[in-house]
Amino acid sequence: MISLKSPREIRAMEVAGAALAGMHIGLQKIVRPGISSWVIEEFARKYFKAAGAKAEQIGFEGYKYATCVSVNDEICHGFPRKKLILKDGDLVKIDTVVSVDGAFSDSCWSYAVGEVKPEIKKLMDVTKKALYMGIDQCVPGNRIGDIGAVIQHYTEDENGYGDVREFVGHGIQPTMHEDPMVPHYGEHGQGIRLRKGMTITVEPMINTGTWEADTSDPDGWLAKTADGGWSCQYEHTLVITDDGPKILTSQDPEADAKYMYDDEYAKDLKHYSDIALKVAKQYEAK
């Protein structure tokens, strides 16, 4: 069942979204060559505790970590690993779900480790633009297929990348994963109609090669590209309103000004980013 959120519920999700965005702002100070991917997990746990946020991924279907840390050809659901040392030129995707006082938020961001090759920078730019192209389709009256159609056309037809099919966006609140499923591929005019008050994630995963994933890893979680190509992902949680899509996980309210639900978000983000940057100082020199 798809639930339509009230202004009170959306406001609560805004707070959770700011808490999650704060984590990503802190990670900007931490992600660099030479750190173990476990440092990302350790930072996230300390930050969530300081911020009063709950790491909802811990315990979800047996998952043990607060974050997913996926590097290069890993599409998603990579474990944070003490022996995985980030190298100059790597591409790391960091995904998590948090709740604050029962309100949920979900966001993934991609980070260049040091200096990446021009072709990886292009992959990042295309994937991020595809995210916003998909978000722009999230207006009342459009259909789910409209979101995926614009993403697929831009990433595959215009840029020759692979648009992952096996993992998709989803509704969110009152739990982590709700209906509807939100594919990043599809056809215009197909699927359910979008309605005011729906809260969903848009999260394109775009590969340099084939769209196909290899899910044979024995841990049961990690997905890699089937051909060894590199993968990139960006994800926002958003709400559909009569004034257009409103992002609830923005890391830059000024750049995302037209997508802001209200003026309170920027204040919340400042509060949480201050906490995150304070925690991040413990890791900046490690």
CSV table of C-alpha atoms in Angstrom, one decimal:
chain,number,residue,atom,x,y,z
A,1,MET,CA,0.0,0.0,0.0
A,2,ILE,CA,1.2,3.5,-0.8
A,3,SER,CA,0.7,6.1,1.9
A,4,LEU,CA,0.4,9.8,1.2
A,5,LYS,CA,2.3,11.9,3.8
A,6,SER,CA,0.9,14.8,5.8
A,7,PRO,CA,2.8,18.1,6.2
A,8,ARG,CA,3.7,16.9,9.7
A,9,GLU,CA,5.2,13.6,8.4
A,10,ILE,CA,7.1,15.4,5.6
A,11,ARG,CA,8.5,17.8,8.1
A,12,ALA,CA,9.8,14.9,10.2
A,13,MET,CA,11.3,13.3,7.2
A,14,GLU,CA,13.1,16.6,6.4
A,15,VAL,CA,14.8,16.4,9.8
A,16,ALA,CA,15.9,12.8,9.1
A,17,GLY,CA,17.1,13.9,5.7
A,18,ALA,CA,19.2,16.7,7.1
A,19,ALA,CA,20.7,14.2,9.6
A,20,LEU,CA,21.7,11.9,6.7
A,21,ALA,CA,23.0,14.7,4.5
A,22,GLY,CA,25.1,15.9,7.5
A,23,MET,CA,26.9,12.5,7.4
A,24,HIS,CA,27.8,13.0,3.7
A,25,ILE,CA,29.1,16.5,4.4
A,26,GLY,CA,31.3,15.0,7.1
A,27,LEU,CA,32.5,12.4,4.7
A,28,GLN,CA,33.8,15.0,2.4
A,29,LYS,CA,36.5,15.6,5.0
A,30,ILE,CA,37.3,12.0,5.4
A,31,VAL,CA,37.3,10.2,2.1
A,32,ARG,CA,40.8,10.2,0.6
A,33,PRO,CA,43.6,7.9,-0.5
A,34,GLY,CA,45.0,5.7,2.2
A,35,ILE,CA,42.0,5.3,4.5
A,36,SER,CA,40.4,2.0,5.2
A,37,SER,CA,36.7,1.8,4.1
A,38,TRP,CA,36.1,0.8,7.8
A,39,VAL,CA,36.9,4.4,8.8
A,40,ILE,CA,33.7,5.4,6.9
A,41,GLU,CA,31.7,2.9,8.9
A,42,GLU,CA,33.3,4.0,12.2
A,43,PHE,CA,32.7,7.7,11.5
A,44,ALA,CA,29.1,7.1,10.5
A,45,ARG,CA,28.3,5.2,13.7
A,46,LYS,CA,29.9,7.9,15.9
A,47,TYR,CA,28.2,10.6,14.0
A,48,PHE,CA,24.7,9.0,14.2
A,49,LYS,CA,25.1,8.5,17.9
A,50,ALA,CA,26.1,12.2,18.4
A,51,ALA,CA,23.3,13.3,16.2
A,52,GLY,CA,20.6,11.2,17.8
A,53,ALA,CA,19.9,9.3,14.5
A,54,LYS,CA,19.4,5.5,14.2
A,55,ALA,CA,21.3,3.5,11.6
A,56,GLU,CA,18.4,1.6,10.1
A,57,GLN,CA,20.5,-0.7,7.9
A,58,ILE,CA,22.0,-2.5,11.0
A,59,GLY,CA,19.9,-5.7,11.4
A,60,PHE,CA,18.0,-5.2,8.1
A,61,GLU,CA,17.6,-8.7,6.7
A,62,GLY,CA,20.8,-9.7,8.6
A,63,TYR,CA,22.9,-6.8,7.4
A,64,LYS,CA,25.5,-5.9,10.1
A,65,TYR,CA,26.7,-2.4,9.1
A,66,ALA,CA,25.5,1.2,9.3
A,67,THR,CA,26.8,1.9,5.8
A,68,CYS,CA,27.2,0.3,2.4
A,69,VAL,CA,30.6,1.1,0.9
A,70,SER,CA,31.0,0.0,-2.7
A,71,VAL,CA,34.2,0.7,-4.7
A,72,ASN,CA,34.8,0.9,-8.5
A,73,ASP,CA,33.1,-2.1,-10.1
A,74,GLU,CA,31.0,-2.8,-7.0
A,75,ILE,CA,27.5,-1.5,-7.8
A,76,CYS,CA,26.0,-1.6,-4.3
A,77,HIS,CA,25.7,-3.3,-0.9
A,78,GLY,CA,29.4,-3.5,-0.4
A,79,PHE,CA,30.4,-4.2,3.2
A,80,PRO,CA,32.8,-1.6,4.9
A,81,ARG,CA,36.0,-3.5,5.2
A,82,LYS,CA,39.1,-3.0,7.3
A,83,LYS,CA,41.4,-4.4,4.7
A,84,LEU,CA,39.9,-2.4,1.8
A,85,ILE,CA,42.2,0.6,1.5
A,86,LEU,CA,41.1,3.4,-0.8
A,87,LYS,CA,43.5,4.4,-3.5
A,88,ASP,CA,44.0,7.5,-5.6
A,89,GLY,CA,41.6,7.3,-8.5
A,90,ASP,CA,39.1,5.1,-6.8
A,91,LEU,CA,35.3,5.7,-7.0
A,92,VAL,CA,33.5,5.0,-3.8
A,93,LYS,CA,29.7,4.9,-3.3
A,94,ILE,CA,28.4,5.4,0.3
A,95,ASP,CA,24.8,4.5,1.0
A,96,THR,CA,22.8,4.5,4.2
A,97,VAL,CA,19.4,4.8,5.7
A,98,VAL,CA,18.7,6.6,9.0
A,99,SER,CA,15.7,7.5,11.1
A,100,VAL,CA,15.2,10.3,13.6
A,101,ASP,CA,12.2,9.9,15.9
A,102,GLY,CA,10.7,7.3,13.6
A,103,ALA,CA,11.0,9.3,10.4
A,104,PHE,CA,13.2,7.7,7.6
A,105,SER,CA,15.6,9.0,5.0
A,106,ASP,CA,17.8,7.3,2.4
A,107,SER,CA,20.6,8.7,0.4
A,108,CYS,CA,23.7,7.5,-1.5
A,109,TRP,CA,26.5,9.6,-2.8
A,110,SER,CA,29.6,8.9,-4.9
A,111,TYR,CA,33.0,10.2,-4.0
A,112,ALA,CA,36.2,10.6,-6.1
A,113,VAL,CA,39.2,9.4,-4.1
A,114,GLY,CA,42.0,11.8,-4.9
A,115,GLU,CA,42.2,12.4,-8.6
A,116,VAL,CA,40.0,10.2,-10.8
A,117,LYS,CA,40.5,9.7,-14.6
A,118,PRO,CA,38.5,11.9,-16.9
A,119,GLU,CA,36.2,9.1,-18.0
A,120,ILE,CA,35.3,8.4,-14.3
A,121,LYS,CA,34.6,12.1,-13.7
A,122,LYS,CA,32.3,12.0,-16.8
A,123,LEU,CA,30.5,8.9,-15.4
A,124,MET,CA,30.0,10.8,-12.1
A,125,ASP,CA,28.7,13.9,-13.8
A,126,VAL,CA,26.3,11.9,-16.1
A,127,THR,CA,25.0,9.9,-13.2
A,128,LYS,CA,24.3,13.0,-11.0
A,129,LYS,CA,22.6,14.8,-13.9
A,130,ALA,CA,20.5,11.7,-14.5
A,131,LEU,CA,19.4,11.7,-10.8
A,132,TYR,CA,18.1,15.3,-11.2
A,133,MET,CA,16.5,14.5,-14.6
A,134,GLY,CA,14.6,11.7,-12.9
A,135,ILE,CA,13.6,13.9,-10.0
A,136,ASP,CA,12.2,16.5,-12.4
A,137,GLN,CA,9.7,13.9,-13.6
A,138,CYS,CA,8.3,13.5,-10.1
A,139,VAL,CA,5.3,15.7,-10.4
A,140,PRO,CA,1.6,14.8,-9.7
A,141,GLY,CA,0.0,13.2,-12.7
A,142,ASN,CA,3.2,11.7,-14.2
A,143,ARG,CA,3.8,8.0,-14.1
A,144,ILE,CA,6.6,6.0,-12.5
A,145,GLY,CA,7.8,5.0,-16.0
A,146,ASP,CA,8.5,8.7,-16.9
A,147,ILE,CA,11.2,8.8,-14.2
A,148,GLY,CA,13.1,5.7,-15.6
A,149,ALA,CA,12.5,6.7,-19.2
A,150,VAL,CA,14.4,10.0,-19.0
A,151,ILE,CA,17.2,8.4,-17.0
A,152,GLN,CA,17.6,5.4,-19.4
A,153,HIS,CA,17.5,7.6,-22.5
A,154,TYR,CA,20.2,10.0,-21.2
A,155,THR,CA,22.5,7.4,-19.7
A,156,GLU,CA,22.2,4.6,-22.3
A,157,ASP,CA,21.1,6.2,-25.6
A,158,GLU,CA,23.0,9.5,-25.3
A,159,ASN,CA,26.1,8.4,-23.3
A,160,GLY,CA,26.5,4.7,-24.0
A,161,TYR,CA,26.4,3.6,-20.4
A,162,GLY,CA,24.6,0.7,-18.7
A,163,ASP,CA,21.6,1.5,-16.6
A,164,VAL,CA,21.3,-1.1,-13.8
A,165,ARG,CA,18.1,-3.0,-13.8
A,166,GLU,CA,18.5,-5.4,-10.8
A,167,PHE,CA,18.3,-2.6,-8.1
A,168,VAL,CA,15.8,0.2,-8.1
A,169,GLY,CA,14.4,3.1,-6.1
A,170,HIS,CA,11.4,2.7,-3.8
A,171,GLY,CA,8.8,4.3,-1.6
A,172,ILE,CA,9.9,5.2,1.9
A,173,GLN,CA,8.2,5.8,5.2
A,174,PRO,CA,6.8,4.4,7.5
A,175,THR,CA,9.6,1.8,6.8
A,176,MET,CA,12.8,1.7,4.8
A,177,HIS,CA,11.3,0.1,1.7
A,178,GLU,CA,7.7,0.8,0.7
A,179,ASP,CA,5.7,0.7,-2.5
A,180,PRO,CA,6.0,1.8,-5.2
A,181,MET,CA,9.2,0.4,-6.8
A,182,VAL,CA,10.9,3.2,-8.8
A,183,PRO,CA,13.0,1.8,-11.7
A,184,HIS,CA,15.7,3.9,-13.4
A,185,TYR,CA,14.7,2.5,-16.7
A,186,GLY,CA,11.3,2.2,-18.4
A,187,GLU,CA,8.8,3.7,-20.8
A,188,HIS,CA,7.0,7.0,-20.6
A,189,GLY,CA,3.4,6.7,-19.6
A,190,GLN,CA,3.8,3.4,-17.9
A,191,GLY,CA,3.3,2.5,-14.2
A,192,ILE,CA,1.2,4.1,-11.5
A,193,ARG,CA,0.5,7.8,-11.4
A,194,LEU,CA,2.4,9.9,-9.0
A,195,ARG,CA,0.4,11.8,-6.4
A,196,LYS,CA,1.0,14.6,-4.0
A,197,GLY,CA,2.3,13.4,-0.7
A,198,MET,CA,4.2,10.3,-2.0
A,199,THR,CA,7.7,10.0,-0.7
A,200,ILE,CA,10.2,8.0,-2.8
A,201,THR,CA,13.8,7.6,-3.6
A,202,VAL,CA,15.4,8.1,-7.0
A,203,GLU,CA,18.8,6.4,-7.2
A,204,PRO,CA,20.2,5.6,-10.6
A,205,MET,CA,23.1,3.2,-10.7
A,206,ILE,CA,25.0,3.7,-13.9
A,207,ASN,CA,27.9,1.5,-15.3
A,208,THR,CA,30.6,2.2,-17.8
A,209,GLY,CA,29.8,-1.1,-19.6
A,210,THR,CA,26.9,-3.5,-19.4
A,211,TRP,CA,23.9,-2.8,-17.2
A,212,GLU,CA,24.0,-6.4,-15.9
A,213,ALA,CA,25.0,-7.2,-12.4
A,214,ASP,CA,26.9,-10.1,-10.9
A,215,THR,CA,25.3,-11.1,-7.6
A,216,SER,CA,27.2,-14.3,-7.1
A,217,ASP,CA,29.3,-13.0,-4.2
A,218,PRO,CA,29.1,-15.5,-1.3
A,219,ASP,CA,28.3,-12.9,1.2
A,220,GLY,CA,24.8,-12.6,-0.3
A,221,TRP,CA,24.9,-8.8,-0.5
A,222,LEU,CA,27.6,-7.4,-2.8
A,223,ALA,CA,26.7,-6.8,-6.4
A,224,LYS,CA,29.3,-6.1,-9.0
A,225,THR,CA,29.2,-5.2,-12.7
A,226,ALA,CA,29.1,-8.3,-14.8
A,227,ASP,CA,31.9,-7.1,-17.1
A,228,GLY,CA,34.2,-5.4,-14.6
A,229,GLY,CA,33.2,-1.9,-15.7
A,230,TRP,CA,32.9,0.8,-13.0
A,231,SER,CA,29.6,1.9,-11.5
A,232,CYS,CA,28.4,5.2,-10.0
A,233,GLN,CA,25.3,6.0,-7.9
A,234,TYR,CA,23.6,9.1,-6.6
A,235,GLU,CA,20.3,9.0,-4.5
A,236,HIS,CA,17.9,11.4,-2.9
A,237,THR,CA,14.8,10.9,-0.9
A,238,LEU,CA,12.1,13.3,-2.1
A,239,VAL,CA,8.4,14.2,-1.7
A,240,ILE,CA,6.0,14.9,-4.5
A,241,THR,CA,4.1,18.2,-4.1
A,242,ASP,CA,1.8,20.4,-6.2
A,243,ASP,CA,4.9,22.7,-6.5
A,244,GLY,CA,7.1,20.0,-7.9
A,245,PRO,CA,9.5,17.5,-6.3
A,246,LYS,CA,11.1,18.5,-3.0
A,247,ILE,CA,14.4,16.9,-2.0
A,248,LEU,CA,14.6,15.9,1.6
A,249,THR,CA,18.3,14.9,1.6
A,250,SER,CA,20.0,17.9,0.0
A,251,GLN,CA,23.6,18.6,1.0
A,252,ASP,CA,23.4,22.1,-0.6
A,253,PRO,CA,20.1,23.9,-0.1
A,254,GLU,CA,21.4,26.9,-2.0
A,255,ALA,CA,22.2,24.9,-5.1
A,256,ASP,CA,18.9,22.9,-4.7
A,257,ALA,CA,16.9,26.0,-3.9
A,258,LYS,CA,14.0,25.1,-6.2
A,259,TYR,CA,13.7,21.7,-4.7
A,260,MET,CA,13.4,22.8,-1.0
A,261,TYR,CA,10.2,22.0,0.9
A,262,ASP,CA,10.6,24.9,3.3
A,263,ASP,CA,13.1,27.2,4.9
A,264,GLU,CA,13.6,25.0,8.0
A,265,TYR,CA,15.7,22.4,6.2
A,266,ALA,CA,18.8,24.7,5.9
A,267,LYS,CA,18.7,25.3,9.6
A,268,ASP,CA,18.5,21.6,10.3
A,269,LEU,CA,21.3,20.8,7.9
A,270,LYS,CA,23.5,23.4,9.6
A,271,HIS,CA,22.8,21.8,12.9
A,272,TYR,CA,23.7,18.3,11.7
A,273,SER,CA,26.6,19.2,9.5
A,274,ASP,CA,28.2,21.0,12.5
A,275,ILE,CA,28.0,17.8,14.5
A,276,ALA,CA,29.4,15.8,11.5
A,277,LEU,CA,32.3,18.1,11.0
A,278,LYS,CA,33.2,17.9,14.7
A,279,VAL,CA,33.2,14.1,14.6
A,280,ALA,CA,35.1,14.1,11.3
A,281,LYS,CA,38.0,16.0,12.9
A,282,GLN,CA,38.9,12.8,14.7
A,283,TYR,CA,39.6,11.2,11.3
A,284,GLU,CA,41.0,13.9,9.2
A,285,ALA,CA,44.6,13.1,9.9
A,286,LYS,CA,44.3,9.3,10.0
